[in-house]
Structure formats: C-alpha cells, structure tokens
Tab-separated table of C-alpha atoms in Angstrom:
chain	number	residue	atom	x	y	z
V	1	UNK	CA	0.000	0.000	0.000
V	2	UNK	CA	3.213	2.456	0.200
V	3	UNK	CA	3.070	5.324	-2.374
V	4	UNK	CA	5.636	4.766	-5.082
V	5	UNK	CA	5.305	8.022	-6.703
V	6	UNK	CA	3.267	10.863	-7.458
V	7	UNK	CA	2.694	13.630	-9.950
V	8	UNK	CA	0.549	16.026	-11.282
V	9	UNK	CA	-0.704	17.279	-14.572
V	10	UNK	CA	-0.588	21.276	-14.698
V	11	UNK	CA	-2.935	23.582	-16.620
V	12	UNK	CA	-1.740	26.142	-18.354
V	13	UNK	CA	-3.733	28.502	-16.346
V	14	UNK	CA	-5.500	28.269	-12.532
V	15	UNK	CA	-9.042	28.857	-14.199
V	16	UNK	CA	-8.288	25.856	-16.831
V	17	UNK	CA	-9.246	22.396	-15.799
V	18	UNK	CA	-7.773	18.667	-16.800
V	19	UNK	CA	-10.192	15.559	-15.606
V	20	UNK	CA	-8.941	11.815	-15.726
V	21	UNK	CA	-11.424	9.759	-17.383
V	22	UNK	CA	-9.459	6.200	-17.620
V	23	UNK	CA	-6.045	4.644	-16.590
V	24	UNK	CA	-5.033	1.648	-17.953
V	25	UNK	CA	-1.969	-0.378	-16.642
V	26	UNK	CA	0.786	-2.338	-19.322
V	27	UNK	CA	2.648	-5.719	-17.853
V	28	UNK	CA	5.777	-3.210	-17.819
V	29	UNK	CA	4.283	-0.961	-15.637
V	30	UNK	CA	3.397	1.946	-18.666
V	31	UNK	CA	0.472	3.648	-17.560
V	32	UNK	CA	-1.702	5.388	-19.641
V	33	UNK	CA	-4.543	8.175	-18.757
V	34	UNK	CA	-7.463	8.784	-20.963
V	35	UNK	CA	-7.001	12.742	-20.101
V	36	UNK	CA	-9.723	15.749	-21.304
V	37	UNK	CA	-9.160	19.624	-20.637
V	38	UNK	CA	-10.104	23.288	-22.231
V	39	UNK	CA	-6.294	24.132	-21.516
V	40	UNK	CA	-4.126	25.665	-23.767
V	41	UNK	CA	-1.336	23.473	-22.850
V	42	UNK	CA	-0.915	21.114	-19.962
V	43	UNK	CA	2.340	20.407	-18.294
V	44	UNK	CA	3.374	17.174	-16.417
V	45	UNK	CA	6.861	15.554	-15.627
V	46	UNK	CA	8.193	19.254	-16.738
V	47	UNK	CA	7.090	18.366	-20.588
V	48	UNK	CA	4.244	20.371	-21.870
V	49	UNK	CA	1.951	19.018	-24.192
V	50	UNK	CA	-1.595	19.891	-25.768
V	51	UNK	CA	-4.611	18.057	-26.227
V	52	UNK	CA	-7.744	19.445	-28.455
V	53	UNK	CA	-10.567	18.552	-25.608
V	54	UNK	CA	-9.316	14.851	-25.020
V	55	UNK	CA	-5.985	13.074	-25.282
V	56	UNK	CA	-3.759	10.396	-24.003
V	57	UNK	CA	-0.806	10.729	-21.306
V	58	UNK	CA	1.743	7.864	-21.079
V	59	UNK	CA	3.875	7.715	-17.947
V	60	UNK	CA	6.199	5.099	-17.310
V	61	UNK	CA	6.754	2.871	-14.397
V	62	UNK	CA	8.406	5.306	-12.314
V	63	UNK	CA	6.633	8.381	-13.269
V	64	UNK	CA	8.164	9.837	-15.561
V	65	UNK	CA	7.035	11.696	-19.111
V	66	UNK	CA	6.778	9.002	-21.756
V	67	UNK	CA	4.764	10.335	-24.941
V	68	UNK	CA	1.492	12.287	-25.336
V	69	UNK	CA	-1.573	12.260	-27.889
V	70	UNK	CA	-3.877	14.684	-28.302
V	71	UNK	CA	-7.810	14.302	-30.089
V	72	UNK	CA	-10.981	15.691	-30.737
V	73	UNK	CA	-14.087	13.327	-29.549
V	74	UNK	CA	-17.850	15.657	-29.966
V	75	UNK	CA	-19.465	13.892	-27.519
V	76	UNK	CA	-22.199	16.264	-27.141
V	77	UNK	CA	-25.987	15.201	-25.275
V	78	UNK	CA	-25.457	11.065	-24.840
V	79	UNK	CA	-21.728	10.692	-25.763
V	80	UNK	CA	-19.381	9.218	-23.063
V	81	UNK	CA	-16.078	8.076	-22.332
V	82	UNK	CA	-16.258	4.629	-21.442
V	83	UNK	CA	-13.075	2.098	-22.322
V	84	UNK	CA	-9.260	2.288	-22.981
V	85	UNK	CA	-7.648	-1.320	-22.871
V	86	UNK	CA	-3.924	-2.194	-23.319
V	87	UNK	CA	-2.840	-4.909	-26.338
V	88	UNK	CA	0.349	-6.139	-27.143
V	89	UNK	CA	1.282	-3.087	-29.671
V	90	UNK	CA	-1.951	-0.932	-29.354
V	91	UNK	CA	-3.769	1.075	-27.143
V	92	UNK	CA	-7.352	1.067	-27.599
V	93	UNK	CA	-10.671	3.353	-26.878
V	94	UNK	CA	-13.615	3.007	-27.128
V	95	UNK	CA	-16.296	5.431	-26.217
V	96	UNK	CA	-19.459	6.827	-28.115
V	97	UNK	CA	-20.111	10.371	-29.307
V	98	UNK	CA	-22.990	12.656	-31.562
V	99	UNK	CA	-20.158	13.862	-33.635
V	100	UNK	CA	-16.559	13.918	-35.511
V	101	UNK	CA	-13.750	11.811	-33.617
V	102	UNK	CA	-10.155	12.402	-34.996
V	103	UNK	CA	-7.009	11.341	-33.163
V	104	UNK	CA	-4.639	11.960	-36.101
V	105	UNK	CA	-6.121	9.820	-38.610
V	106	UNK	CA	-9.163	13.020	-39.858
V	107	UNK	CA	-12.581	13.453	-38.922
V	108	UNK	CA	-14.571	9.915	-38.202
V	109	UNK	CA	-18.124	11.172	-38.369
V	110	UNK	CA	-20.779	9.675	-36.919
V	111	UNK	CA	-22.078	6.854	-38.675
V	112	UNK	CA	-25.619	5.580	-39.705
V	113	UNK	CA	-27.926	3.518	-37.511
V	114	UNK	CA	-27.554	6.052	-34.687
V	115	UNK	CA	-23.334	5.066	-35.203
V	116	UNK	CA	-22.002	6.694	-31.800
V	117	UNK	CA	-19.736	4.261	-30.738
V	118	UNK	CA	-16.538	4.955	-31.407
V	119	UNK	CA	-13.080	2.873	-31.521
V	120	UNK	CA	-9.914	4.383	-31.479
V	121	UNK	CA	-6.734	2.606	-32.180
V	122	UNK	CA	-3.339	4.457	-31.176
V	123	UNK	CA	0.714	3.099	-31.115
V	124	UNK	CA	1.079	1.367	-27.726
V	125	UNK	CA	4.505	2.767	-27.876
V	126	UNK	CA	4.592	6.153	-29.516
V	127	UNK	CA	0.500	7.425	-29.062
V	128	UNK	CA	0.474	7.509	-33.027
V	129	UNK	CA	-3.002	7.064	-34.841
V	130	UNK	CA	-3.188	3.674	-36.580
V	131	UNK	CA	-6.719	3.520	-37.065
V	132	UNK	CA	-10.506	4.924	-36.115
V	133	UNK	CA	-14.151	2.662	-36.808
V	134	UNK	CA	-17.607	3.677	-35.794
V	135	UNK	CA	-19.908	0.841	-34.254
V	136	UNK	CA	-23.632	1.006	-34.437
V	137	UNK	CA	-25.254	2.112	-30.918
V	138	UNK	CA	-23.502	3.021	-28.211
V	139	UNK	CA	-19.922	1.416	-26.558
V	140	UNK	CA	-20.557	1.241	-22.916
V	141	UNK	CA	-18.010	-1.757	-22.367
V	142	UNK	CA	-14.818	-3.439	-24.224
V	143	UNK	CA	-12.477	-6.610	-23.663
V	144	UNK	CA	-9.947	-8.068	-25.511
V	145	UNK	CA	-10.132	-11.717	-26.372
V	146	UNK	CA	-6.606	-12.681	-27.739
V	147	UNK	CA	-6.391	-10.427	-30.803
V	148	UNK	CA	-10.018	-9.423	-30.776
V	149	UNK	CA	-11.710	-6.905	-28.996
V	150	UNK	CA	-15.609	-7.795	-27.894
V	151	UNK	CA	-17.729	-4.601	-27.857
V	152	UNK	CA	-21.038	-4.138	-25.985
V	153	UNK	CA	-23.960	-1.226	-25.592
V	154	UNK	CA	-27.090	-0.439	-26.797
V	155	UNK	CA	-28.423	-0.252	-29.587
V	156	UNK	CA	-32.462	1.209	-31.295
V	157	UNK	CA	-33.546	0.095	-34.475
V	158	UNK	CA	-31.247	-2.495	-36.396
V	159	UNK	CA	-27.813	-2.051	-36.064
V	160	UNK	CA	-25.103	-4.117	-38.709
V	161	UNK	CA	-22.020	-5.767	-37.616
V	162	UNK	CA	-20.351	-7.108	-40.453
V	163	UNK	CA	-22.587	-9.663	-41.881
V	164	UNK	CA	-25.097	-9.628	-39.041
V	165	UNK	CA	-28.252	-7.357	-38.443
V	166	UNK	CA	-29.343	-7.165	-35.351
V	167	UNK	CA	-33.391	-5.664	-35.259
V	168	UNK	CA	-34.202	-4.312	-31.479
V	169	UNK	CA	-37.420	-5.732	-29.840
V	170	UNK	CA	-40.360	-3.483	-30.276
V	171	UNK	CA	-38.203	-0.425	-31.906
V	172	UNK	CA	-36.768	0.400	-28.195
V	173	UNK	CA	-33.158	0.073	-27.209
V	174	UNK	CA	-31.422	-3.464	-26.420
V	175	UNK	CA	-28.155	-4.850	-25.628
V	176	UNK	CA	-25.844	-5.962	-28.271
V	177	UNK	CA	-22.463	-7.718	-27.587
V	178	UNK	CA	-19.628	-7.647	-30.832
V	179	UNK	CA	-16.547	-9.057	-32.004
V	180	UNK	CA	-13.936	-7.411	-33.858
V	181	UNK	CA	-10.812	-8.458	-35.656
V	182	UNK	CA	-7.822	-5.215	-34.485
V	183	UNK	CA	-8.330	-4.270	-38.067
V	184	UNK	CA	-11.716	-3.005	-37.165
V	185	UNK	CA	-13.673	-6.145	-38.744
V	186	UNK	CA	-17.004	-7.397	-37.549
V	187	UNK	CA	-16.517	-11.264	-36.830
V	188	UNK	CA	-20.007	-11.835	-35.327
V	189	UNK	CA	-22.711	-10.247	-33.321
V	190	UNK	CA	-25.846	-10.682	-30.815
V	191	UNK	CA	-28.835	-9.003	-29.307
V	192	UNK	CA	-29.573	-9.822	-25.604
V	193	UNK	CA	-32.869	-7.812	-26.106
V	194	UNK	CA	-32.195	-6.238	-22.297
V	195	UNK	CA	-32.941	-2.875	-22.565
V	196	UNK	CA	-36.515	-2.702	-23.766
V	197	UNK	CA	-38.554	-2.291	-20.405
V	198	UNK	CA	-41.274	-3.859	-22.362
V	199	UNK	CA	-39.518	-7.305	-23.728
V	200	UNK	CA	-38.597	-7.723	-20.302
V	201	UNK	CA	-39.641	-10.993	-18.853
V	202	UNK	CA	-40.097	-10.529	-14.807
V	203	UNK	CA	-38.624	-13.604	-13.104
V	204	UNK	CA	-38.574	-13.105	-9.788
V	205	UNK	CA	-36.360	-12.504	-7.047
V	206	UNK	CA	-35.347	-16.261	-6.788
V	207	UNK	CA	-34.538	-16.267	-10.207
V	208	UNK	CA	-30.688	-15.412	-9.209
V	209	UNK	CA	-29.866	-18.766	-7.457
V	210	UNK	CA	-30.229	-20.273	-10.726
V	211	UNK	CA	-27.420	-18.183	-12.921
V	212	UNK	CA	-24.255	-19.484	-14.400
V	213	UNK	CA	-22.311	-15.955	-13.515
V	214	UNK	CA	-23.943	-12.883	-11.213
V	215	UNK	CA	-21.988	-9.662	-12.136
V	216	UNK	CA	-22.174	-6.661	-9.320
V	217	UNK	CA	-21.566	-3.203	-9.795
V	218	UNK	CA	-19.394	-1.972	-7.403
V	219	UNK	CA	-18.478	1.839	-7.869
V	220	UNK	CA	-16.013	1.610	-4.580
V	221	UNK	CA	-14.234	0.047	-2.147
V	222	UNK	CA	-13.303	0.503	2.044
V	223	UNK	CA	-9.724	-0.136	3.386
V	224	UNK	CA	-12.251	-2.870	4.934
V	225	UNK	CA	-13.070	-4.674	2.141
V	226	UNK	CA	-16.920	-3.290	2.471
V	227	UNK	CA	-18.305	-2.144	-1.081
V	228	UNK	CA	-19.319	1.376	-0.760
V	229	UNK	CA	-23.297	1.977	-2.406
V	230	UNK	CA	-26.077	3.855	-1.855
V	231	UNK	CA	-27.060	1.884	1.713
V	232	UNK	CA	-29.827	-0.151	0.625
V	233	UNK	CA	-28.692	-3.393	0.842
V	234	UNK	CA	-30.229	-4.512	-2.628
V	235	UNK	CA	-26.914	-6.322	-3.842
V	236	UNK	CA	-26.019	-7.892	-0.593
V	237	UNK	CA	-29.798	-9.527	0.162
V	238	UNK	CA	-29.668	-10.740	-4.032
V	239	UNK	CA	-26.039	-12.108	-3.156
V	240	UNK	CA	-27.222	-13.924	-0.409
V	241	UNK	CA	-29.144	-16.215	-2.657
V	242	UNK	CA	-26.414	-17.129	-4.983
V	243	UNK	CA	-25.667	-20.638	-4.129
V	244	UNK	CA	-22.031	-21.208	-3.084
V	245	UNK	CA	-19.543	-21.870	-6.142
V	246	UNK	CA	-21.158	-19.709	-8.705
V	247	UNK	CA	-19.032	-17.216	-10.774
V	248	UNK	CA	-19.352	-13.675	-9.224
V	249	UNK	CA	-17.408	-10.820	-9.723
C-alpha cells in the first residue's frame, strides 16, 4: 500500500481544468490516462503538451514523461467516455459520441444507424493514430479476447455488424455484444434484447440462485473490504441467494 510516486498534470492557467477519465496499466508498468481539458497546454513531468478537448498521457513505471496524444471526440448530449484497454502493440478506446472523432487519422463522423460508438486505435509505444471505426449504438463496455476486442452497448432500431443485423425488440433500445478483428472487422454479433422495459420478462427474485455468472456493480471500495453503495442493501440480500460456487465478480 506504500506510495511509489506521485505527480501532477498542470494547466496552463489556474481557471483551466484537466479531468482523468481512464487509466489503464501495461505488464511493464506503462500507464496510460485517458485525459480531457479546455487548456491551452498542460504540463506534467516538466514536458508540456496539448490536447484538443481529449488526449492520451503515457507515464512510465516510475513516473516519468513518456509520450502524449492529443484528439478531438464531440461527444455532445449522450456521448461518453467509457473504455481504454492495453494490447500487445496498441492502445485502444472506445467510447461513443454525436459527432466527428479524430485522433490523427481526420474526422470519423458519426455513422448511420444512430453510429455513436466509437473505436480508437493508437501506437502502444509512440501514441500515433493507426486507425478509427464507428460501431452502431452506443460502446458502454470493451475486452480483448486474444487479438479481438468484444464490444457491448445499446443499440435502437437495427444495427449491422459485419454480416449480421441485429433488429431491437419493439423499436426500443437493447443490448448488443460484438466481435472485432484489431483491423476493425465485424466477426459476429448478438442481441440480448435487455434494454426494452417492455420485452422484459419478470422472473422473480429467486430467479438469481439459478445463474451461471452474477456480475455486481461496485463503484467503490473501504480499506475494509466493504463495497461502498447507496445503503440499501439490494446487492447484498440478491447475493445472499447465490448458491455457493457460482461465478461472481
């Protein structure tokens, strides 16, 4: 728990603001911060740098300056920040936005079936642009799987993955999980038809004991080990029915 190091990423000026959206973590200790600010210039390790609204900060394993990108995402009303995952050469993420995206590579616009999601592909090792792809709906979550990366989020309407067109139950939004080659490729593609209040199928509170894997938000942590929610006790009473031995996390 000791405090290896510390730094700090300046603003050009006291009324300018930086926020950290991300860090990701390499096996050689790299880390990486998905970074947005309205400064003219930011300063950190004593290297100053720019970024045009978002950008990516490198640091190496003993806090020091190792590269910087900078990029324009238009987020706009519904766009968010939501993944940036390490690969072997790459550093990935992915996000969704109501407008242009460019890290380097020119404007991405948005795409058609409401295309927010985003997926930005920059040089693990320099922060150079390698490549940019829109995904239909929204990216709220991404994982790599070897050398693919699975995308999930919502989606209203049909949405097209490659070969696959996915049609939303009852025109409202539902959950759709992807696969992607690094070359921005649609392998495959599925609907879990989640998000439509109205396809939902009400199964009871008992319903729980019989999943194959119970996923739990958990927003924070104490020194004690005690998650830190809103005090209602929803997820520990549900986790009290999940029968010993079955995947949580």
């Amino acid at each position: 728990g000791a405090v290896e190091w510390s730094r700090v990423i300046t603003p050009s000026r006291s009324s300018e603001h930086v926020t950290i959206h991300d860090l990701a973590v390499a096996s050689d200790g790299t880390v990486f911060a998905w970074i947005s600010s309205n400064a003219s210039s930011l300063t950190f390790d004593g290297h100053s740098f720019t970024v045009d609204g978002d950008g990516v900060l490198a640091v190496s394993a003993t806090g020091g300056f190792v590269w910087s990108a900078a990029g324009t995402v238009r987020y706009g009303y519904g766009g968010g920040r939501s993944e940036m995952l390490v690969g072997p050469t790459s550093l990935i993420l992915a996000g969704y936005s109501n407008g242009d995206i460019d890290f380097g590579g020119g404007p991405v616009p948005e795409g058609p079936e409401e295309g927010r999601g985003f997926v930005v592909q920059l040089s693990r090792a320099t922060g150079a642009y390698q490549r940019a792809w829109r995904v239909p709906g929204t990216v709220t979550a991404a994982v790599h799987d070897g050398a693919d990366l699975v995308l999930g989020g919502a989606f209203r309407g049909t949405a097209t993955h490659g070969g696959t067109t996915l049609t939303s139950v009852g025109g409202d939004y539902d959950v759709y999980v992807a696969r992607y080659r690094a070359v921005g490729t649609a392998v495959s593609a599925f609907s879990l038809g989640l998000a439509a209040p109205d396809a939902l199928e009400r199964l009871g509170v008992e319903a729980i004991a019989g999943a194959d894997a119970v996923l739990v938000p958990g927003l924070a942590v104490s020194p004690t080990g005690m998650r830190m929610g809103r005090g209602g006790g929803s997820y520990d009473r549900a986790l009290a029915r999940v029968p010993v031995g079955t995947f949580t996390c």
